[in-house]
Short mmCIF file of C-alpha atoms in Angstrom, two decimals:
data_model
loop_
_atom_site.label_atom_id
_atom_site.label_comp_id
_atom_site.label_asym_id
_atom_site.label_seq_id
_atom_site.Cartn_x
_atom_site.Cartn_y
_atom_site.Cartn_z
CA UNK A 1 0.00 0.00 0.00
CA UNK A 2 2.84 1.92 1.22
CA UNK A 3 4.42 1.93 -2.33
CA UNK A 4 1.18 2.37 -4.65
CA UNK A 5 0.80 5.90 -2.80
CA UNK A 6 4.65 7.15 -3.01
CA UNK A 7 4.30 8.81 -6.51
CA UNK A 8 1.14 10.58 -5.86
CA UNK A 9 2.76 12.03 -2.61
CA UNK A 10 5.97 13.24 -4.87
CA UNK A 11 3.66 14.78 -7.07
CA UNK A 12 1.60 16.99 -4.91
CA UNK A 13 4.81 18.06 -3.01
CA UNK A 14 7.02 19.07 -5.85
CA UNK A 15 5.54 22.17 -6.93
CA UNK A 16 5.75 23.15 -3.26
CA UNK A 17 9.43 22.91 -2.78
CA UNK A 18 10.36 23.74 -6.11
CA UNK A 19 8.21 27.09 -5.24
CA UNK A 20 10.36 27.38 -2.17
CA UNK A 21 13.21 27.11 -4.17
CA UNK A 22 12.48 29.93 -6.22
CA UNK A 23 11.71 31.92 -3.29
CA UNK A 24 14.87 31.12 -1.51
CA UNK A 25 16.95 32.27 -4.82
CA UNK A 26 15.02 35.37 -5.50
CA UNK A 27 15.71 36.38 -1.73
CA UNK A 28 19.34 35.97 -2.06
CA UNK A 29 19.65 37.48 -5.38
CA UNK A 30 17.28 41.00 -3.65
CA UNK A 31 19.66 41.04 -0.41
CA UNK A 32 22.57 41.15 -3.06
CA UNK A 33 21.24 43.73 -5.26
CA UNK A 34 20.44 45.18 -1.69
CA UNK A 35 23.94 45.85 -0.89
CA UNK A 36 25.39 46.50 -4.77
CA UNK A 37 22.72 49.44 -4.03
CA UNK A 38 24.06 50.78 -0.91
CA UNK A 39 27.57 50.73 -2.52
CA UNK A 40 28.72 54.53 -3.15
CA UNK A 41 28.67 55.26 -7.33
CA UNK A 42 32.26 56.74 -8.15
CA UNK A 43 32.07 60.36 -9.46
CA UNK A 44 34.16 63.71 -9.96
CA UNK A 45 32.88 66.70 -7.78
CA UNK A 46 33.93 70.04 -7.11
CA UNK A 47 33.46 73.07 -4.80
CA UNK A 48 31.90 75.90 -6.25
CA UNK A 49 34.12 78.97 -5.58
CA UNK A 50 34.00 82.74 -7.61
CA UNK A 51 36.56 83.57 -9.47
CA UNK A 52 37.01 86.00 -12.37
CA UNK A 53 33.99 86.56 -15.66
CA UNK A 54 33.59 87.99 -18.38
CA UNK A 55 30.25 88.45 -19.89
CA UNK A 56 30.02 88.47 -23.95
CA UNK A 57 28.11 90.05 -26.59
CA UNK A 58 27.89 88.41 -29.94
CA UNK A 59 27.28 90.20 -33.32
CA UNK A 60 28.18 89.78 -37.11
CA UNK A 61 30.44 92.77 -37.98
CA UNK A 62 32.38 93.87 -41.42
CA UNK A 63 35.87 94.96 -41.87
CA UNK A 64 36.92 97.88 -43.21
CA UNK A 65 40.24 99.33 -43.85
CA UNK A 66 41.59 102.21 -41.69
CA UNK A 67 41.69 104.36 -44.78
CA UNK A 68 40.46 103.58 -48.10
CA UNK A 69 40.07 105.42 -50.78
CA UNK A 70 39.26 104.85 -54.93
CA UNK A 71 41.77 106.72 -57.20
CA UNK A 72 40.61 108.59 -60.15
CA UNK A 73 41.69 111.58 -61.79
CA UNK A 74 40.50 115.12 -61.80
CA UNK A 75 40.66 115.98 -65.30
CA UNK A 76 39.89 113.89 -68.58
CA UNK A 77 42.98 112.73 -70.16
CA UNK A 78 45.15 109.98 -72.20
CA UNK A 79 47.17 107.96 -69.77
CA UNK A 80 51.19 108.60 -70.55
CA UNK A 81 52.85 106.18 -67.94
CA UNK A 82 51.42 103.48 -65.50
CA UNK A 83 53.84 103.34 -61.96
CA UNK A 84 52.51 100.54 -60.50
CA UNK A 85 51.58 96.92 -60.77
CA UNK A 86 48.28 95.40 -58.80
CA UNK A 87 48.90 94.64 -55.44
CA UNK A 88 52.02 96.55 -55.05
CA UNK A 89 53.29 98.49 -51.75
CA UNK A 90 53.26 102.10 -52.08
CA UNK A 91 54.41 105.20 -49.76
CA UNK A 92 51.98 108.07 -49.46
CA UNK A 93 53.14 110.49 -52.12
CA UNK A 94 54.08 108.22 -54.59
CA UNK A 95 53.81 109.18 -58.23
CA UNK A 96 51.25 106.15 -59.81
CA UNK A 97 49.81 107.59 -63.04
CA UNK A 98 51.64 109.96 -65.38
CA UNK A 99 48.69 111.71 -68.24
CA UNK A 100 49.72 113.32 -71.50
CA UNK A 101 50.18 117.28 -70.58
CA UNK A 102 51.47 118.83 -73.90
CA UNK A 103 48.23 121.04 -73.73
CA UNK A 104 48.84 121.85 -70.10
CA UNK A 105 52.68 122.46 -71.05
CA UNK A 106 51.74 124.79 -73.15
CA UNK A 107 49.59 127.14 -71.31
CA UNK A 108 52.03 127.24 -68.62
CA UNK A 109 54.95 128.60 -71.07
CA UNK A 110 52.48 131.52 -72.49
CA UNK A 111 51.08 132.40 -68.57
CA UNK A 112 54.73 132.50 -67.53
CA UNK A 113 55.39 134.49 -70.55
CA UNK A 114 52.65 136.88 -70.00
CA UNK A 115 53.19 137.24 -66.25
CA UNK A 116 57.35 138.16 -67.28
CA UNK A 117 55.80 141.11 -69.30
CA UNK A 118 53.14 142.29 -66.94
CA UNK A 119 56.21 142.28 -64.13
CA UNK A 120 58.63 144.54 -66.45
CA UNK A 121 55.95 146.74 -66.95
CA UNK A 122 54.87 146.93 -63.05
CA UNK A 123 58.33 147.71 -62.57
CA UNK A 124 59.33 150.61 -65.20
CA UNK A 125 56.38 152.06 -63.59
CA UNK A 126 56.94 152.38 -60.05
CA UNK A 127 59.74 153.93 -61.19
CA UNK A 128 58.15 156.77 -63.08
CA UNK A 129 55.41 156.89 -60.12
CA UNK A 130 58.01 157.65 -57.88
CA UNK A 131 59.47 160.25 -59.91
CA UNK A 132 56.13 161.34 -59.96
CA UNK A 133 56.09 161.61 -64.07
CA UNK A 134 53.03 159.19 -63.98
CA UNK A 135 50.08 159.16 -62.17
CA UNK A 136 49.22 156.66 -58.90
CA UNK A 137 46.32 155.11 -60.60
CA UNK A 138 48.06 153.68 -63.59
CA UNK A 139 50.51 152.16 -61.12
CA UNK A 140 47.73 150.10 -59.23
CA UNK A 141 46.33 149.15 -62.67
CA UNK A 142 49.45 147.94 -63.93
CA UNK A 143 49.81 145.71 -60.32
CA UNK A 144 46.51 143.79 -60.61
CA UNK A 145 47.64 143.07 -64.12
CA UNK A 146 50.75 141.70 -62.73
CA UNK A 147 49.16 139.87 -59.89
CA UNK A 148 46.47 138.57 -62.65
CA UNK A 149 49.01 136.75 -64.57
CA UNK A 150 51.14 135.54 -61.89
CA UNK A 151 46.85 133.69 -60.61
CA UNK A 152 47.44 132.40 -64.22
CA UNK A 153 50.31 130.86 -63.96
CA UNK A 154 50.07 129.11 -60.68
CA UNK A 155 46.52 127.88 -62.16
CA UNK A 156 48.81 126.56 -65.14
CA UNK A 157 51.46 124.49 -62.88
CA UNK A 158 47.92 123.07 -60.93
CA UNK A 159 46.78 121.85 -64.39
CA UNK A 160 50.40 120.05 -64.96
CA UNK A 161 50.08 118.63 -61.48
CA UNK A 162 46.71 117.16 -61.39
CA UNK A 163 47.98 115.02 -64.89
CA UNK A 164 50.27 113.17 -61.92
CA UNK A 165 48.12 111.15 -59.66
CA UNK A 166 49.87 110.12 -56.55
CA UNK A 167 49.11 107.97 -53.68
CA UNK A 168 47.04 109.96 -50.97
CA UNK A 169 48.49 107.82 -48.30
CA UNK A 170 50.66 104.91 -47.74
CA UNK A 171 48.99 101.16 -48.05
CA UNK A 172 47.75 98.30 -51.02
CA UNK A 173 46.97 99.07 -54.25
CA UNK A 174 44.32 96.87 -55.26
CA UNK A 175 43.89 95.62 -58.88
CA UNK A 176 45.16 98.15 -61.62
CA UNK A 177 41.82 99.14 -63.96
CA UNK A 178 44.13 101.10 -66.70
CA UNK A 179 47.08 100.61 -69.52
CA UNK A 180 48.99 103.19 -71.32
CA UNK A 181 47.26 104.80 -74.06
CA UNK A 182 43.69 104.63 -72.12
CA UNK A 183 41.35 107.59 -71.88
CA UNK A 184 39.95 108.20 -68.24
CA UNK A 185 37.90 110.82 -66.97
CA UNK A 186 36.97 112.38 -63.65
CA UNK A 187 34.66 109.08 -62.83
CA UNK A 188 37.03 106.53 -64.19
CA UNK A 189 38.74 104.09 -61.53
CA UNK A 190 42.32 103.57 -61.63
CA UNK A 191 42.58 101.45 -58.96
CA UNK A 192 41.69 100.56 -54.97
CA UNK A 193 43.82 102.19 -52.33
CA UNK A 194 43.43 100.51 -48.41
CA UNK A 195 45.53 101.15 -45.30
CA UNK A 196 45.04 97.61 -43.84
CA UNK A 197 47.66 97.85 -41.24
CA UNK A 198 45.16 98.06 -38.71
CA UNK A 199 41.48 97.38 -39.43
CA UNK A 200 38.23 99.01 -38.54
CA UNK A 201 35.11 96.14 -37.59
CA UNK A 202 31.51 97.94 -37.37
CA UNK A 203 29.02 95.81 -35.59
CA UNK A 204 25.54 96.61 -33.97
CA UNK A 205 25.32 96.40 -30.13
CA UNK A 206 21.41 96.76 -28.43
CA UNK A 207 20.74 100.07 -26.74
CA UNK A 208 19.98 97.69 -23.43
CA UNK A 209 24.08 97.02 -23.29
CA UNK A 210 25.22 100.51 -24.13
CA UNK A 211 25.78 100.98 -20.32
CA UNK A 212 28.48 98.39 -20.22
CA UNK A 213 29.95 98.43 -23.46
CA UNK A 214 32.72 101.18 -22.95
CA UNK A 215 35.81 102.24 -25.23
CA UNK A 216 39.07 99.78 -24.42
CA UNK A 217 36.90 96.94 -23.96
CA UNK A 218 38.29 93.80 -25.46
CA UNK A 219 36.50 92.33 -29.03
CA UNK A 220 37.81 88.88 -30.31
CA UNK A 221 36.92 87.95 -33.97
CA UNK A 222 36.61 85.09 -35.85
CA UNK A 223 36.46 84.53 -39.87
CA UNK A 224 35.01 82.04 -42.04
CA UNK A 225 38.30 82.14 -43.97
CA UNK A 226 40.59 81.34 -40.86
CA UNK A 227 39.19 77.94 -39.34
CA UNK A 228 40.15 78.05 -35.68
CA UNK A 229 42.14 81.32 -35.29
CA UNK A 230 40.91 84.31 -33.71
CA UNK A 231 41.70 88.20 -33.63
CA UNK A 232 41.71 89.93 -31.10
CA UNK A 233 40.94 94.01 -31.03
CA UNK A 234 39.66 96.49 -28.95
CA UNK A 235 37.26 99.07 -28.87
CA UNK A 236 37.74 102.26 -30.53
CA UNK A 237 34.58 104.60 -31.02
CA UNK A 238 30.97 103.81 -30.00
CA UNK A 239 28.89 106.23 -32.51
CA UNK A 240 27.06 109.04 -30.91
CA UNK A 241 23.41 108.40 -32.01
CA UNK A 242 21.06 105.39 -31.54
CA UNK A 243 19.53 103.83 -34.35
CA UNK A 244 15.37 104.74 -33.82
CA UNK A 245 14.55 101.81 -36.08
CA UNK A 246 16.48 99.16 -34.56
CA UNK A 247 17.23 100.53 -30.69
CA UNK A 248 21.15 99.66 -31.55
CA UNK A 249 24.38 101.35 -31.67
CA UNK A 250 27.36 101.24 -33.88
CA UNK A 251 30.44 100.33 -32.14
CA UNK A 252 33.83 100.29 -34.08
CA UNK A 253 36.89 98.67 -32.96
CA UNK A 254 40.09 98.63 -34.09
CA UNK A 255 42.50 95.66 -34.77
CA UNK A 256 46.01 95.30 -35.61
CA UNK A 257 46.40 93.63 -38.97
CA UNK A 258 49.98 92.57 -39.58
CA UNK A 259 49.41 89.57 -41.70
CA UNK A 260 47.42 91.32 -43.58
CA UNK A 261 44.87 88.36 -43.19
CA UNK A 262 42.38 90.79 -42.73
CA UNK A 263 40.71 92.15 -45.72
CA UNK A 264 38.05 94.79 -46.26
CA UNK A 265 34.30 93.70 -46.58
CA UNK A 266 35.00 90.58 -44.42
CA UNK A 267 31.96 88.91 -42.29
CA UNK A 268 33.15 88.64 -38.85
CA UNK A 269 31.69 87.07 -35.74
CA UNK A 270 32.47 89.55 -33.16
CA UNK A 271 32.46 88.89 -29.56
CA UNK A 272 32.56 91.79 -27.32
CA UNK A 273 34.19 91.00 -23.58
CA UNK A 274 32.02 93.03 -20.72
CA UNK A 275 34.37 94.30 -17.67
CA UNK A 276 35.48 91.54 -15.85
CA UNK A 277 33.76 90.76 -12.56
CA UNK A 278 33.27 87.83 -9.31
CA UNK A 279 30.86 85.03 -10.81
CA UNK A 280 30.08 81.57 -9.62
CA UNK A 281 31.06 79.38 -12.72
CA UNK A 282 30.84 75.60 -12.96
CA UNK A 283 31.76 73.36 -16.16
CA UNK A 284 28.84 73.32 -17.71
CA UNK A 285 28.75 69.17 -18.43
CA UNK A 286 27.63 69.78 -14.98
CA UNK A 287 23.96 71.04 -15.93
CA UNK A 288 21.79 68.82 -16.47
CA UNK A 289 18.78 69.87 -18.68
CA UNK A 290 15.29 67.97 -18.36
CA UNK A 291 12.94 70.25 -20.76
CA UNK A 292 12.70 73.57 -19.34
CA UNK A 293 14.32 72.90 -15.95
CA UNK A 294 18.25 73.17 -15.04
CA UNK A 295 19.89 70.98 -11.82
CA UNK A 296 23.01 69.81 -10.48
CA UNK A 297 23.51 67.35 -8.02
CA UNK A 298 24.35 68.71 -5.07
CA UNK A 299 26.50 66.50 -2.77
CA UNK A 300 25.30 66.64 0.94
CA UNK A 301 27.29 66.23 3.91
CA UNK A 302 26.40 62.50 4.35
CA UNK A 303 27.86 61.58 1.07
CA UNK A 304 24.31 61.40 -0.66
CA UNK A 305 23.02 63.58 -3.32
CA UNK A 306 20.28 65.93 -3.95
CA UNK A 307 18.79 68.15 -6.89
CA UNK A 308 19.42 71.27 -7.00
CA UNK A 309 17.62 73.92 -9.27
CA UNK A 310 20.00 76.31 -11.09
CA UNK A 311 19.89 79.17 -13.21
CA UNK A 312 22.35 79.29 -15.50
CA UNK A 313 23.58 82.59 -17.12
CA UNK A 314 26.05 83.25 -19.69
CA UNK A 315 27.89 80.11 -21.36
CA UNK A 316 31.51 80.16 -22.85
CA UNK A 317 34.56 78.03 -23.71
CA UNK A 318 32.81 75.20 -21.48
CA UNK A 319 32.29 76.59 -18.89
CA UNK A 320 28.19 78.16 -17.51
CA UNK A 321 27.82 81.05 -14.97
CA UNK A 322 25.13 79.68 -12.35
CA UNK A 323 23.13 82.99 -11.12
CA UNK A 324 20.82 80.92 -8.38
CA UNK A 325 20.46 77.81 -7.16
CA UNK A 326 24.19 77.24 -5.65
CA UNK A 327 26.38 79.01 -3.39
CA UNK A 328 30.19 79.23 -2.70
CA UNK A 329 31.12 76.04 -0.75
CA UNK A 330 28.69 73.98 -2.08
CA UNK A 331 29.98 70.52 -3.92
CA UNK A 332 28.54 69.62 -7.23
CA UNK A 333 28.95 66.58 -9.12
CA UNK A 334 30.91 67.66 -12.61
CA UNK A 335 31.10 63.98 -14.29
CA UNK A 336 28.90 60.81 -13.72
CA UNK A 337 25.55 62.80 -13.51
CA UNK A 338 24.06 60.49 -15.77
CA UNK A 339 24.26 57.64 -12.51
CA UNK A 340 22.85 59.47 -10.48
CA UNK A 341 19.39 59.72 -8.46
CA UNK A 342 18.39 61.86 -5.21
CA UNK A 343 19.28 59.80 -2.15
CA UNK A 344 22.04 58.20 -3.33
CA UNK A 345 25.63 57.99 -2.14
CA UNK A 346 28.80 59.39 -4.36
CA UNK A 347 32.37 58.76 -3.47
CA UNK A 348 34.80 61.28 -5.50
CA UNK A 349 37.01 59.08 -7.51
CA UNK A 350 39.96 62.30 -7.45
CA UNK A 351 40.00 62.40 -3.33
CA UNK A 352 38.85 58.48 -2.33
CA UNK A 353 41.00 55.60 -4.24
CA UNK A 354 39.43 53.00 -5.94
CA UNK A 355 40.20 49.81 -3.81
CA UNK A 356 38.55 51.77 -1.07
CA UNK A 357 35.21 51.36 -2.72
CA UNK A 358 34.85 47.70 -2.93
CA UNK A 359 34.46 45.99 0.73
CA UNK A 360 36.96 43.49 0.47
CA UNK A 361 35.40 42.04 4.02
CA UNK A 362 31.91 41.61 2.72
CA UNK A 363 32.62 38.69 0.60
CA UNK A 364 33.70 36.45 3.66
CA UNK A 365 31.33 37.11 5.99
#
């Protein structure tokens, strides 16, 4: 009898301990996850301390040569003699186009001429006026004759000397627009003329910043031309009037332009540098963004971690000025935010070694 009800017996009770199997595993594998849990997660923290800011403005601005200037001539002529090449270096004074001045020539020799003859005659008679053999007012009629053609002749040498068109001031000449033989007149270009050793950038700043936007304030500037490099100016002039139809102002500054990488027209991103001043600023990998809302995690005196709320302020080169939500003293988390939940416990990996994390002890308990 005995043996005919052994099976049935193993039947009903195998679920049971197999359930209490289960049980017994599931137990052990929660009191293990229990104390992976309780182990602190290695991050990188640091104290929040002020130090030295600079708040930026950005703006597109254009580049313009500290003098510039299109050459043409004053008179309608045949070009003699081109003194230059495109491109070329030239001193301010420098003789660039020679024009064809027989004409010119010409009147000067018969003003000069006729001036010589007015001056004898002015002379022979003072002489007789002071002898008294002629009368004053001849005399005086006989000067503005004089001084007449001597006007005539200086208007003669002008005419020579606008038919040589020299540089105005020392820089570039851009490219050359005439050959020997050409006829220009007064609207004709000859060529471009720019001072680029030091360059002029114009960019728009909104009224609301005029109050700290002040001359010697530092302006860095970036082109699409130069990957990577930057220039770096300073403020020159910030234009007297406020533009009614966009509330900004024009602020020029100047920068030095030795490589001559800088050319007129350019696009430039402009960044104008505020006054420096005492900011709280954290690297800003330390922000964590979930829609609208800004936090850190805040590391409290047990160890553990809580939210904190931030607002962040100006961002640059990596690193985000926090205007509320910390204070000085205060540690932050800066790396491993994305392990992180309120409550639990964070060991700095740069001021607690490694071993030091994983109890050794635990596993032979």
């Amino acid at each position: 009898m005995l043996n005919r009800f052994a099976p049935r017996v193993l039947l009903v009770a195998l679920p049971f301990l197999l359930l209490a199997a289960c049980g017994g595993d599931k137990g052990a594998q929660a009191k293990g996850n229990g104390n992976a849990g309780e182990r602190p997660i290695p991050v990188t923290t640091q104290v929040v301390q002020p130090g030295a800011w600079n708040d930026t403005l950005q703006a597109l601005g254009t580049a313009k040569a500290r003098e510039s200037v299109t050459l043409t001539a004053k008179v309608s002529e045949i070009v003699q003699d081109v003194h230059f090449e495109s491109g070329q270096d030239v001193a301010a004074g420098q003789k660039l186009i020679t024009l064809k001045g027989d004409a010119a020539q010409a009147a000067l020799v018969q003003a000069e001429a006729t001036y010589a003859e007015a001056e004898r005659l002015y002379r022979r008679q003072k002489e007789l006026a002071d002898q008294q053999l002629i009368a004053r007012s001849g005399l005086d009629t006989q000067l503005a004759l004089r001084n007449v053609a001597a006007a005539r002749v200086r208007q003669a040498k002008a005419d020579i000397g606008d038919r040589s068109i020299r540089a105005p001031f020392a820089g570039v000449l851009g490219i050359r627009q005439v050959s020997p033989g050409s006829l220009i007149t007064a609207n004709s270009a000859i060529a471009t003329l720019d001072d680029i050793s030091r360059m002029y950038v114009d960019f728009q700043m909104p009224e609301v910043a005029l109050a700290t936007v002040g001359v010697g304030n530092t302006v860095t500037a970036t082109a699409a031309a130069y990957p990577g490099e930057t220039f770096e100016g300073r403020v020159e002039t910030i234009d007297a009037r406020i533009d009614a139809t966009t509330r900004a102002v024009t602020v020029r500054a100047v920068f030095p332009n030795a490589g001559r990488k800088l050319r007129p027209g350019m696009l430039l991103d402009v960044r104008l540098f505020r006054p420096e001043r005492q900011a709280l600023v954290i690297p800003e990998i330390a922000v964590v963004q979930v829609g609208r809302d800004s936090f850190v995690y805040r590391v409290k005196p047990d160890g553990s971690v809580e939210q904190a709320p931030v607002t962040a302020g100006v961002r640059r080169d990596g690193q985000v000025e926090i205007v509320k939500g910390v204070a000085a003293g205060d540690r932050i988390v800066i790396d491993g935010t994305g392990k992180l939940r309120p409550g639990v416990k964070v060991a700095d990996t740069a001021r607690t070694p490694a071993k030091q994390d994983v109890p050794a002890a635990d596993g032979k308990g």
